[in-house]
Coordinates of C-alpha atoms and ligand atoms in Angstrom, one line a residue:
Chain A
M1 CA -6.6 -16.6 -16.7
T2 CA -9.6 -18.7 -15.6
I3 CA -10.0 -20.9 -18.7
R4 CA -7.2 -23.4 -18.7
N5 CA -7.6 -25.7 -21.7
D6 CA -9.4 -25.9 -25.0
M7 CA -13.1 -25.3 -24.8
T8 CA -15.4 -27.0 -27.3
L9 CA -18.0 -24.3 -26.7
A10 CA -15.5 -21.7 -28.1
G11 CA -15.7 -23.4 -31.5
V12 CA -19.5 -23.7 -31.7
K13 CA -21.0 -21.4 -34.4
A14 CA -23.3 -18.9 -32.9
G15 CA -26.8 -19.1 -34.3
A16 CA -26.3 -22.5 -36.0
G17 CA -28.2 -24.4 -33.4
L18 CA -31.3 -22.2 -33.5
E19 CA -31.3 -22.1 -37.3
A20 CA -31.2 -25.9 -37.4
A21 CA -33.9 -26.2 -34.8
V22 CA -36.5 -24.0 -36.5
K23 CA -36.1 -26.1 -39.7
M24 CA -37.3 -29.1 -37.8
D25 CA -40.6 -29.8 -36.1
R26 CA -40.7 -29.6 -32.3
A27 CA -40.6 -33.4 -31.7
S28 CA -37.5 -33.8 -33.9
V29 CA -35.6 -31.1 -31.9
I30 CA -36.3 -33.0 -28.7
G31 CA -35.3 -36.2 -30.6
V32 CA -31.9 -34.7 -31.3
V33 CA -31.4 -33.7 -27.7
R34 CA -32.5 -37.1 -26.5
D35 CA -30.3 -39.0 -29.0
S36 CA -27.3 -37.1 -27.8
G37 CA -27.8 -38.8 -24.4
M38 CA -27.0 -35.6 -22.6
K39 CA -27.7 -35.5 -18.9
G40 CA -28.2 -32.3 -16.9
R41 CA -24.9 -30.5 -16.1
G42 CA -26.2 -29.0 -12.9
G43 CA -25.4 -32.1 -10.8
A44 CA -28.5 -34.3 -10.6
G45 CA -27.9 -35.7 -14.1
F46 CA -31.5 -36.1 -15.4
P47 CA -31.6 -36.8 -19.1
T48 CA -32.3 -33.4 -20.7
G49 CA -34.3 -34.8 -23.7
V50 CA -36.6 -36.7 -21.4
K51 CA -37.2 -33.6 -19.3
W52 CA -38.0 -31.5 -22.4
N53 CA -40.3 -34.2 -23.7
L54 CA -42.3 -34.3 -20.5
A55 CA -42.8 -30.6 -20.6
A56 CA -43.7 -30.7 -24.3
A57 CA -46.3 -33.4 -23.7
A58 CA -47.9 -31.4 -20.8
Q59 CA -51.0 -29.5 -21.9
A60 CA -51.2 -25.9 -20.6
E61 CA -51.9 -22.4 -21.9
Q62 CA -48.4 -21.2 -20.8
K63 CA -45.1 -22.9 -20.2
F64 CA -41.7 -21.6 -18.9
V65 CA -38.1 -22.2 -19.6
V66 CA -35.9 -21.4 -16.6
C67 CA -32.1 -21.3 -16.7
N68 CA -30.6 -22.1 -13.3
A69 CA -27.7 -19.7 -12.9
D70 CA -27.8 -19.8 -9.1
E71 CA -24.4 -21.6 -9.1
G72 CA -24.1 -21.7 -5.3
E73 CA -22.3 -25.0 -4.8
P74 CA -18.9 -24.3 -3.1
G75 CA -16.1 -24.7 -5.6
T76 CA -18.2 -24.2 -8.8
F77 CA -17.7 -21.2 -11.1
K78 CA -17.9 -22.6 -14.6
D79 CA -21.4 -21.2 -15.1
R80 CA -20.0 -17.7 -14.4
V81 CA -17.4 -18.3 -17.1
I82 CA -19.9 -19.6 -19.6
L83 CA -22.1 -16.6 -19.0
S84 CA -19.2 -14.3 -19.4
E85 CA -17.7 -16.0 -22.5
W86 CA -20.6 -17.6 -24.3
P87 CA -23.9 -16.0 -23.1
G88 CA -25.2 -16.2 -26.7
L89 CA -25.1 -20.0 -26.6
V90 CA -26.9 -20.1 -23.3
F91 CA -29.7 -17.8 -24.6
E92 CA -29.8 -19.8 -27.8
G93 CA -30.2 -23.1 -25.9
M94 CA -33.0 -21.5 -23.9
T95 CA -34.7 -20.4 -27.1
I96 CA -34.4 -23.8 -28.6
A97 CA -35.9 -25.3 -25.5
G98 CA -38.8 -22.7 -25.8
Y99 CA -39.4 -23.8 -29.3
A100 CA -39.2 -27.5 -28.4
V101 CA -41.6 -27.5 -25.5
G102 CA -43.9 -24.7 -26.7
A103 CA -42.9 -22.1 -24.1
S104 CA -43.1 -18.4 -24.8
E105 CA -41.3 -17.1 -21.7
G106 CA -37.7 -17.7 -20.5
I107 CA -36.2 -16.6 -17.3
L108 CA -32.5 -16.5 -16.3
Y109 CA -32.3 -16.9 -12.6
L110 CA -29.0 -15.3 -11.8
R111 CA -27.5 -15.4 -8.4
G112 CA -27.2 -12.1 -6.5
E113 CA -23.5 -12.6 -6.2
Y114 CA -23.2 -12.3 -10.0
T115 CA -25.0 -9.0 -10.3
Y116 CA -22.0 -7.5 -12.1
L117 CA -22.8 -9.8 -15.0
C118 CA -26.3 -8.5 -15.4
Q119 CA -25.6 -5.4 -17.4
S120 CA -23.7 -7.2 -20.2
L121 CA -26.3 -10.0 -20.3
E122 CA -29.0 -7.4 -20.7
K123 CA -27.1 -6.0 -23.6
Y124 CA -26.9 -9.4 -25.2
L125 CA -30.6 -9.9 -24.8
H126 CA -31.2 -6.6 -26.4
E127 CA -29.0 -7.5 -29.4
R128 CA -30.8 -10.7 -29.8
R129 CA -34.2 -9.0 -29.8
E130 CA -32.9 -6.6 -32.5
A131 CA -31.7 -9.5 -34.6
N132 CA -35.1 -11.3 -34.2
L133 CA -33.5 -14.1 -32.3
L134 CA -35.9 -13.3 -29.5
G135 CA -39.4 -11.7 -29.8
Q136 CA -42.1 -12.6 -32.2
N137 CA -41.9 -14.9 -35.2
I138 CA -38.3 -15.7 -34.4
L139 CA -36.2 -16.2 -37.5
G140 CA -39.4 -15.7 -39.6
K141 CA -40.9 -18.8 -38.1
E142 CA -44.6 -18.1 -37.8
G143 CA -45.9 -18.4 -34.3
F144 CA -42.6 -18.9 -32.7
D145 CA -42.6 -16.2 -30.0
F146 CA -40.1 -16.3 -27.1
D147 CA -38.4 -13.8 -24.9
I148 CA -36.1 -14.0 -21.9
H149 CA -35.7 -11.8 -18.9
I150 CA -33.3 -11.9 -16.0
H151 CA -34.4 -12.4 -12.4
M152 CA -31.8 -11.7 -9.7
G153 CA -31.4 -14.1 -6.8
C154 CA -30.9 -12.8 -3.4
G155 CA -28.2 -14.8 -1.6
A156 CA -29.7 -18.2 -0.8
Y157 CA -28.0 -21.4 -1.8
V158 CA -31.1 -23.5 -1.6
C159 CA -32.7 -21.5 -4.4
G160 CA -30.5 -23.5 -6.8
E161 CA -32.8 -26.4 -6.0
E162 CA -35.3 -26.2 -8.8
T163 CA -38.6 -26.1 -6.7
A164 CA -37.1 -23.6 -4.3
L165 CA -36.0 -21.5 -7.3
I166 CA -39.6 -21.5 -8.5
E167 CA -40.8 -20.4 -5.1
S168 CA -38.3 -17.6 -5.2
L169 CA -39.5 -16.6 -8.7
E170 CA -43.0 -16.4 -7.3
G171 CA -41.9 -14.0 -4.6
Q172 CA -41.8 -16.5 -1.8
R173 CA -39.2 -17.7 0.7
G174 CA -37.0 -20.2 -1.1
E175 CA -38.4 -23.3 0.5
A176 CA -38.3 -26.5 -1.6
R177 CA -41.5 -28.1 -2.6
N178 CA -42.4 -31.8 -2.4
R179 CA -41.8 -33.6 -5.6
P180 CA -43.9 -35.0 -7.3
P181 CA -45.5 -33.0 -8.8
F182 CA -42.4 -32.1 -10.8
P183 CA -41.9 -28.7 -12.3
V184 CA -42.3 -30.2 -15.8
N185 CA -46.0 -30.5 -14.9
T186 CA -46.6 -28.1 -12.1
G187 CA -43.9 -25.4 -12.1
L188 CA -43.9 -21.7 -12.1
N189 CA -47.4 -20.3 -11.4
G190 CA -48.5 -23.9 -11.6
M191 CA -47.5 -24.2 -15.3
P192 CA -45.2 -26.7 -16.9
T193 CA -41.6 -25.4 -16.4
I194 CA -38.3 -26.8 -17.4
V195 CA -35.3 -25.9 -15.2
N196 CA -31.9 -26.5 -16.6
N197 CA -28.4 -25.6 -15.7
V198 CA -26.4 -22.9 -17.7
E199 CA -24.0 -25.4 -19.1
T200 CA -26.9 -27.7 -20.2
F201 CA -28.4 -25.0 -22.3
A202 CA -25.1 -24.1 -23.9
W203 CA -24.5 -27.8 -24.8
A204 CA -28.1 -28.0 -26.1
A205 CA -27.3 -25.2 -28.6
A206 CA -24.1 -27.0 -29.6
I207 CA -25.9 -30.3 -30.1
L208 CA -28.4 -28.7 -32.4
A209 CA -25.6 -27.1 -34.3
N210 CA -23.4 -30.1 -34.6
G211 CA -25.7 -33.1 -34.2
S212 CA -26.2 -35.7 -31.6
E213 CA -23.6 -38.1 -33.1
W214 CA -20.9 -35.4 -32.6
F215 CA -21.8 -35.1 -28.9
K216 CA -22.1 -38.8 -28.4
K217 CA -18.7 -39.6 -29.8
I218 CA -17.2 -37.9 -26.7
G219 CA -17.5 -39.4 -23.3
T220 CA -18.7 -42.8 -22.2
E221 CA -21.8 -44.7 -23.2
K222 CA -23.8 -43.6 -20.2
S223 CA -22.2 -40.2 -19.8
T224 CA -22.0 -38.6 -23.2
G225 CA -20.2 -35.4 -24.1
P226 CA -17.7 -33.1 -22.6
K227 CA -18.0 -31.7 -19.1
M228 CA -16.7 -28.5 -17.7
L229 CA -15.0 -28.6 -14.3
S230 CA -14.2 -25.9 -11.9
I231 CA -10.9 -26.7 -10.1
S232 CA -9.8 -24.9 -7.0
G233 CA -7.7 -25.6 -3.9
D234 CA -4.2 -27.0 -3.8
V235 CA -3.3 -27.1 -7.5
D236 CA -0.8 -25.0 -9.5
Q237 CA -3.3 -23.9 -12.1
P238 CA -6.8 -23.5 -10.7
G239 CA -9.6 -22.6 -13.1
V240 CA -12.1 -24.0 -15.6
Y241 CA -11.3 -27.1 -17.6
E242 CA -13.1 -29.2 -20.0
F243 CA -12.7 -33.0 -20.1
P244 CA -14.6 -35.8 -21.8
M245 CA -17.0 -37.5 -19.4
G246 CA -15.2 -40.6 -18.0
T247 CA -11.9 -38.9 -17.5
P248 CA -10.1 -40.4 -14.4
I249 CA -9.6 -38.0 -11.5
R250 CA -5.8 -38.6 -11.8
D251 CA -5.7 -37.1 -15.3
V252 CA -7.8 -34.1 -14.2
L253 CA -5.4 -33.5 -11.3
A254 CA -2.4 -33.9 -13.6
A255 CA -3.7 -31.3 -16.0
A256 CA -4.2 -28.8 -13.2
G257 CA -0.9 -29.5 -11.4
G258 CA -2.3 -31.3 -8.3
E259 CA -1.0 -34.8 -8.7
D260 CA 0.4 -35.1 -5.2
A261 CA -3.0 -34.3 -3.5
K262 CA -4.1 -36.4 -0.6
A263 CA -7.8 -36.1 -1.5
V264 CA -10.3 -34.3 -3.7
V265 CA -13.9 -33.3 -2.9
I266 CA -15.9 -33.7 -6.0
G267 CA -19.4 -32.2 -6.3
G268 CA -18.7 -29.4 -3.8
A269 CA -20.0 -29.3 -0.2
S270 CA -22.7 -31.7 -1.1
G271 CA -20.3 -34.0 -2.9
H272 CA -18.0 -36.8 -1.8
C273 CA -14.4 -36.9 -0.6
I274 CA -12.2 -39.2 -2.7
P275 CA -8.8 -40.2 -1.2
A276 CA -5.7 -40.5 -3.3
S277 CA -6.0 -44.3 -3.4
E278 CA -9.2 -43.9 -5.5
F279 CA -7.9 -41.4 -8.0
S280 CA -8.3 -43.9 -10.8
R281 CA -12.1 -43.4 -10.5
A282 CA -13.7 -41.5 -13.3
I283 CA -15.8 -38.3 -13.5
S284 CA -19.1 -39.6 -14.9
Y285 CA -22.6 -40.2 -13.9
E286 CA -21.9 -43.9 -13.4
D287 CA -18.9 -43.3 -11.1
V288 CA -18.2 -40.0 -9.5
A289 CA -21.1 -37.7 -10.6
T290 CA -20.7 -33.9 -10.2
G291 CA -22.0 -30.6 -11.3
G292 CA -18.4 -29.7 -11.9
S293 CA -16.8 -28.7 -8.5
V294 CA -13.4 -30.2 -7.9
I295 CA -11.7 -29.0 -4.7
V296 CA -8.2 -30.3 -4.2
F297 CA -6.5 -30.9 -0.8
G298 CA -2.8 -31.1 -0.4
Q299 CA -0.9 -33.4 1.9
D300 CA -0.8 -31.0 4.8
R301 CA -4.5 -30.2 4.9
D302 CA -6.6 -31.2 7.9
M303 CA -9.7 -32.9 6.4
L304 CA -11.7 -32.3 9.6
N305 CA -11.3 -28.6 8.9
A306 CA -12.8 -29.2 5.5
A307 CA -15.7 -31.1 7.0
E308 CA -16.3 -28.3 9.5
N309 CA -16.3 -25.7 6.7
F310 CA -18.8 -27.7 4.7
M311 CA -21.1 -28.2 7.7
E312 CA -21.0 -24.5 8.7
F313 CA -22.1 -23.9 5.1
F314 CA -25.1 -26.2 5.4
A315 CA -26.1 -25.1 8.9
D316 CA -26.2 -21.6 7.5
E317 CA -28.0 -22.4 4.2
S318 CA -30.6 -24.9 5.4
C319 CA -34.0 -23.4 4.7
G320 CA -35.2 -24.9 8.0
Q321 CA -38.4 -26.4 6.7
C322 CA -37.7 -30.0 7.7
T323 CA -36.2 -31.4 10.9
P324 CA -33.5 -33.8 9.7
C325 CA -31.8 -31.0 7.8
R326 CA -32.4 -28.1 10.2
I327 CA -31.3 -29.9 13.3
G328 CA -29.1 -32.6 11.7
N329 CA -26.6 -30.2 10.2
V330 CA -26.2 -28.4 13.5
K331 CA -25.6 -31.7 15.3
L332 CA -23.0 -32.8 12.8
L333 CA -21.3 -29.4 13.2
E334 CA -21.3 -29.8 17.0
G335 CA -19.9 -33.3 16.6
I336 CA -17.0 -32.0 14.5
A337 CA -16.2 -29.5 17.2
L338 CA -16.0 -32.4 19.7
L339 CA -13.7 -34.3 17.3
K340 CA -11.5 -31.3 16.9
R341 CA -11.0 -31.1 20.6
G342 CA -10.3 -34.8 20.8
K343 CA -13.5 -35.3 22.9
C344 CA -15.7 -37.5 20.8
S345 CA -16.3 -41.1 21.9
T346 CA -16.3 -43.8 19.2
K347 CA -20.0 -44.5 20.0
Y348 CA -20.9 -40.9 19.5
L349 CA -19.0 -40.8 16.2
R350 CA -21.1 -43.8 15.1
D351 CA -24.3 -42.1 16.2
L352 CA -23.3 -39.0 14.1
C353 CA -22.7 -41.2 11.1
S354 CA -26.1 -42.9 11.5
L355 CA -27.7 -39.4 11.9
G356 CA -26.0 -38.5 8.6
E357 CA -27.5 -41.5 6.9
T358 CA -30.9 -40.7 8.3
M359 CA -30.7 -37.2 6.9
Q360 CA -29.8 -38.6 3.5
V361 CA -33.1 -40.5 3.4
A362 CA -35.4 -38.3 5.5
S363 CA -34.7 -34.8 4.3
K364 CA -37.2 -33.1 2.1
C365 CA -34.9 -31.8 -0.6
G366 CA -31.5 -32.4 -2.1
L367 CA -29.8 -30.0 0.3
G368 CA -30.4 -32.1 3.4
Q369 CA -30.2 -35.3 1.4
S370 CA -26.6 -34.6 0.4
S371 CA -25.3 -32.3 3.1
P372 CA -23.9 -35.3 5.2
N373 CA -22.0 -36.7 2.1
A374 CA -18.8 -34.9 2.6
F375 CA -18.7 -35.6 6.4
L376 CA -19.5 -39.3 6.0
S377 CA -16.9 -39.8 3.3
I378 CA -14.3 -37.9 5.2
V379 CA -15.0 -40.0 8.3
K380 CA -14.8 -43.1 6.2
H381 CA -11.5 -42.4 4.5
F382 CA -9.7 -40.3 7.1
S383 CA -10.8 -41.8 10.4
H384 CA -7.1 -42.2 11.5
E385 CA -6.7 -38.5 11.0
I386 CA -10.0 -37.5 12.6
M387 CA -9.7 -39.6 15.7
N388 CA -6.0 -39.3 16.2
R389 CA -6.0 -36.1 18.1
T390 CA -6.1 -34.9 21.7
S391 CA -7.5 -31.8 23.1
A392 CA -4.3 -29.9 22.5
V393 CA -2.9 -31.2 19.2
N394 CA -4.6 -32.0 15.9
A395 CA -3.9 -35.0 13.7
I396 CA -1.1 -33.5 11.7
G397 CA 0.7 -32.4 14.9
V398 CA -0.4 -28.8 14.9
S399 CA -1.6 -27.1 18.0
N400 CA -5.3 -26.5 18.1
E401 CA -5.1 -23.0 19.5
Chain B
M1 CA -45.7 21.4 0.1
E2 CA -42.6 19.6 1.3
M3 CA -42.6 15.8 1.3
T4 CA -42.1 14.1 4.6
Q5 CA -39.7 11.1 4.9
Q6 CA -42.8 8.9 4.9
D7 CA -44.2 10.5 1.7
K8 CA -40.9 9.9 0.0
L9 CA -40.8 6.3 1.0
T10 CA -44.3 5.8 -0.2
A11 CA -43.5 7.5 -3.5
K12 CA -40.5 5.3 -4.0
I13 CA -42.5 2.2 -3.4
D14 CA -45.2 3.4 -5.7
E15 CA -42.6 3.9 -8.4
L16 CA -41.1 0.4 -7.9
V17 CA -44.6 -1.2 -7.9
E18 CA -45.2 0.6 -11.2
R19 CA -41.9 -0.6 -12.6
H20 CA -42.0 -4.3 -11.5
G21 CA -45.8 -4.9 -11.4
C22 CA -48.4 -5.2 -8.7
H23 CA -48.2 -8.9 -8.1
R24 CA -46.6 -11.3 -5.7
S25 CA -43.7 -12.3 -8.0
A26 CA -42.7 -8.6 -8.2
L27 CA -42.1 -8.6 -4.4
I28 CA -38.4 -9.6 -4.4
P29 CA -37.4 -7.2 -7.3
I30 CA -39.2 -4.4 -5.5
L31 CA -37.4 -5.1 -2.2
Q32 CA -34.0 -5.4 -3.9
D33 CA -34.4 -2.0 -5.6
F34 CA -35.8 -0.4 -2.5
Q35 CA -32.8 -1.6 -0.5
K36 CA -30.3 -0.3 -3.0
Q37 CA -31.5 3.2 -2.2
Y38 CA -32.4 2.9 1.5
H39 CA -29.8 0.3 2.7
T40 CA -32.4 -1.3 4.8
I41 CA -36.0 -2.5 4.6
S42 CA -37.7 -0.9 7.6
D43 CA -41.0 -2.1 9.2
L44 CA -42.7 0.8 7.5
A45 CA -41.3 -0.2 4.1
M46 CA -42.5 -3.7 4.6
Q47 CA -45.9 -2.6 5.7
T48 CA -46.2 -0.2 2.7
V49 CA -45.1 -2.8 0.2
A50 CA -47.5 -5.3 1.7
D51 CA -50.4 -2.9 1.4
K52 CA -49.6 -2.2 -2.2
L53 CA -49.4 -5.8 -3.2
G54 CA -52.4 -6.8 -1.1
I55 CA -50.5 -9.3 1.1
H56 CA -50.0 -9.6 4.8
P57 CA -46.9 -7.7 6.1
V58 CA -45.8 -10.9 7.7
E59 CA -45.4 -12.4 4.2
V60 CA -43.0 -9.6 3.4
Y61 CA -41.2 -10.0 6.7
G62 CA -40.8 -13.8 6.0
V63 CA -39.2 -13.0 2.7
V64 CA -36.9 -10.3 4.0
T65 CA -35.6 -12.5 6.8
F66 CA -35.1 -15.5 4.5
Y67 CA -32.7 -14.0 2.0
A68 CA -29.1 -13.1 2.9
F69 CA -29.1 -10.1 0.6
L70 CA -32.3 -8.5 2.1
N71 CA -31.8 -6.8 5.4
E72 CA -34.2 -5.4 8.0
N73 CA -31.4 -3.7 9.8
Y74 CA -29.4 -0.8 8.4
H75 CA -26.4 -1.7 6.2
G76 CA -23.6 0.6 5.3
R77 CA -23.2 2.3 2.0
F78 CA -20.5 -0.3 1.2
V79 CA -21.3 -3.9 2.2
I80 CA -18.2 -6.0 2.2
R81 CA -18.8 -9.7 2.0
L82 CA -15.8 -11.9 2.4
C83 CA -16.1 -15.5 1.3
R84 CA -15.6 -18.0 4.1
T85 CA -16.0 -21.1 2.1
I86 CA -13.4 -23.8 1.7
S87 CA -11.3 -22.7 -1.2
C88 CA -11.0 -19.2 0.0
D89 CA -10.4 -20.5 3.5
M90 CA -7.4 -22.5 2.2
A91 CA -6.2 -19.5 0.2
G92 CA -5.9 -17.5 3.4
K93 CA -9.2 -15.7 4.1
D94 CA -8.5 -15.5 7.8
A95 CA -5.7 -13.0 7.4
V96 CA -7.8 -10.9 5.1
A97 CA -10.7 -11.0 7.6
N98 CA -8.4 -10.0 10.4
Q99 CA -7.1 -7.0 8.4
L100 CA -10.6 -5.9 7.5
C101 CA -11.6 -5.9 11.2
N102 CA -8.5 -4.0 12.1
D103 CA -8.9 -1.4 9.4
L104 CA -12.6 -0.9 9.9
G105 CA -12.5 -1.2 13.6
I106 CA -15.6 -3.5 13.6
E107 CA -16.3 -7.2 13.8
F108 CA -18.1 -9.3 11.2
G109 CA -21.9 -8.6 11.3
Q110 CA -21.3 -5.0 12.3
T111 CA -21.6 -1.6 10.6
T112 CA -19.1 1.2 11.2
P113 CA -20.6 4.0 13.4
D114 CA -20.4 6.5 10.4
G115 CA -22.7 4.2 8.5
R116 CA -20.2 3.7 5.6
F117 CA -19.2 0.1 5.9
T118 CA -20.9 -3.2 6.8
L119 CA -18.7 -6.3 7.2
E120 CA -20.3 -9.7 6.6
W121 CA -19.3 -13.2 5.7
A122 CA -20.5 -14.7 2.4
N123 CA -20.7 -18.3 1.3
C124 CA -18.9 -19.2 -1.9
I125 CA -19.2 -16.4 -4.4
G126 CA -18.0 -18.3 -7.4
M127 CA -14.4 -17.0 -7.5
C128 CA -12.9 -20.1 -5.9
D129 CA -9.9 -20.2 -8.3
Q130 CA -8.9 -16.7 -7.3
G131 CA -9.4 -16.7 -3.6
P132 CA -9.5 -15.1 -1.1
A133 CA -12.4 -13.4 -2.8
M134 CA -14.9 -10.8 -1.6
L135 CA -17.8 -8.7 -2.8
V136 CA -18.0 -4.9 -2.2
N137 CA -21.6 -4.2 -3.0
E138 CA -21.8 -5.8 -6.5
Q139 CA -18.2 -5.8 -7.4
A140 CA -15.9 -8.8 -6.9
F141 CA -12.4 -8.5 -5.7
T142 CA -10.1 -11.5 -6.0
R143 CA -6.8 -12.7 -4.6
V144 CA -7.3 -10.2 -1.8
T145 CA -4.3 -9.9 0.6
P146 CA -4.1 -8.1 3.9
E147 CA -2.0 -5.4 2.1
K148 CA -4.7 -4.9 -0.5
V149 CA -7.4 -4.3 2.0
H150 CA -6.3 -0.8 2.7
D151 CA -6.4 0.2 -1.0
I152 CA -9.8 -1.2 -1.5
L153 CA -11.2 0.5 1.5
S154 CA -9.7 3.9 0.5
A155 CA -11.1 3.6 -3.0
C156 CA -14.5 3.2 -1.3
E157 CA -13.8 6.1 1.0
K158 CA -13.2 8.3 -2.0
A159 CA -16.9 7.8 -2.9
F160 CA -17.8 10.1 -0.1
G161 CA -15.4 12.8 -1.2
P162 CA -16.2 15.7 -3.6
H163 CA -15.0 13.8 -6.7
A164 CA -16.7 10.5 -5.9
P165 CA -15.0 8.2 -8.5
Q166 CA -16.2 4.6 -9.0
I167 CA -14.1 1.9 -7.5
E168 CA -12.0 0.3 -10.1
E169 CA -13.3 -3.0 -11.3
E170 CA -11.0 -5.7 -10.2
H171 CA -12.5 -9.1 -10.9
V172 CA -10.9 -11.2 -13.5
L173 CA -13.4 -12.6 -15.9
Ligands
LIG501 C1 -29.5 -27.5 -2.7 C2 -29.4 -27.6 -4.2 C3 -28.8 -26.6 -4.9 C4 -28.7 -26.6 -6.3 N1 -28.0 -25.7 -6.9 C5 -28.0 -25.7 -8.3 C6 -27.4 -24.7 -9.0 O1 -26.8 -23.7 -8.4 N2 -27.3 -24.7 -10.4 C7 -27.9 -25.8 -11.0 O2 -27.9 -25.8 -12.3 N3 -28.5 -26.8 -10.4 C8 -28.6 -26.8 -9.0 N4 -29.2 -27.8 -8.4 C9 -29.9 -28.8 -9.1 C10 -31.3 -28.4 -9.6 O3 -32.2 -28.7 -8.6 C11 -31.7 -29.0 -10.9 O4 -31.6 -30.4 -10.7 C12 -30.9 -28.5 -12.1 O5 -31.0 -27.1 -12.2 C13 -31.5 -29.2 -13.3 O6 -30.7 -28.8 -14.4 P1 -29.9 -29.8 -15.3 O7 -30.8 -31.0 -15.5 O8 -29.6 -29.1 -16.5 O9 -28.7 -30.2 -14.5 C14 -29.3 -27.7 -7.0 C15 -29.9 -28.7 -6.2 C16 -30.0 -28.7 -4.9 C17 -30.7 -29.8 -4.1
LIG502 S1 -33.6 -30.6 3.3 FE1 -33.0 -28.6 4.3 S2 -33.1 -27.1 2.6 FE2 -34.3 -28.9 1.9 S3 -36.4 -28.5 2.6 FE3 -35.4 -29.6 4.3 S4 -34.6 -28.0 5.6 FE4 -35.1 -27.0 3.6
LIG503 S1 -14.8 -20.7 -2.0 FE1 -14.7 -18.5 -2.0 S2 -15.4 -18.0 -3.9 FE2 -15.8 -20.1 -3.8

């Protein structure tokens, strides 16, 4: 039982979005997506209609639509659930995007860890080809040719970053590129490429089916629509939930049975730690933005352990291209080891925090720019817990060894 | 005439280049499929792939060493990857790790001397609501307990026996 509450996507009529789209001209399709106000569901929150419009405006002989199913952010699994339950909507969203921007090729970049999904997804693609939902002159629309293939990832978190993903598709090491130029102009093989999250494509199909007003009615003015959240950690019912954008963290926790948590980390390892005193804050782009990872920490959890786990993750996953991230993550991890042993001076802790701030501005890609977030927010909110330990005993009175 | 090991390797790579295409973006799919059969990507394999695609072997080496799921050293028939990330950590991955080491007689990062099992850590595998979670090759196992470790390993062991059944799928959704 991974799906825990009512899912809007379950009620979206398969095929309706694509049918509506081919009746419109390309600009109107983009117009509907833009009017819905939807922002990317992968974390960065870039308005989807604007992205599509940029790719549509670019002049090129070939364009690509890439679905980012690399889902590597710790604590996220909603894309896996969407691909298991509603793969048709995801492919439909990609096809609509292909129509809107004038691309003929779509690629689903599926993380290697999800290889077991590949077979059934291939089957769906086959069925769509049979039904003329992929292929040539789709739904009888003259000149609308689009097909999708699956490309398997290979166990690298950084390949979720869109330019690293494109490098990986080109057969290279997954090392992020400088931006600009952006993929909408210079993407895969130098061609205009839109990269969107799995959930973004599913909602795009739903928006074309039900209209932008339908989508806009849900959520807040700046963060429209519903959002799927992956909830794990110290809750009674972990799993995938859907909430309107703008829902307070407290309500999210209540639904999952985690009201008495002492903190949540929202946005995964690259997200922020929110202490119980701030549970009235809302999940939305204007307040606590997230790709959907909600990790809940109960009263007896040691937050320094969480910080350590996150920094081990980043030290392992950094692509090593730029110094702030390659060295910085290791230095923060070493600093956490000192803190754990009760051997960190206040001055050194301050130095570590300023190193984290340097990484946020000086790293080349989003990995290094956001890897210090969790550490910095844990130090900020739980300094009493982090500093209140000696070499033998940790903050909650448990022996270190 | 009988084929040497090297001929077989070259023939395999020819076949994969044929299937995936003779261009740079086919490199990773070629390596993935090669590894599925050989459980390692040897220097010779890297050299051969490089020659076929017309790129420098160092380019291939750079790719193999970058990705966690491509390996230049031999990996067992079953690669067990236990998630070490936060939600699985809180759900008790340490006890599972300990039991895996005990039952296999190896540490993380090692392969059993009979070449059957390799034990590795994974970063979050997207099963965080059902931890501790691990992958055995491509299959996900969830809510793994130290008691379950033995059953999973013996299901794998059966793959070497005369009847060689598949391991039962255990991931939920
Ligand atoms: C290190 C890193 C990892 C990322 N991983 C993912 C991912 O797994 N899935 C995803 O959709 N976006 C991921 N992103 C965000 C993508 O770069 C990109 O913004 C997103 O795919 C755009 O899609 P959207 O606008 O639909 O959200 C990641 C970004 C960074 C910096
Ligand atoms: S920030 Fe990290 S992951 Fe990104 S380019 Fe620099 S080293 Fe690579
Ligand atoms: S934390 Fe283990 S699967 Fe996500």
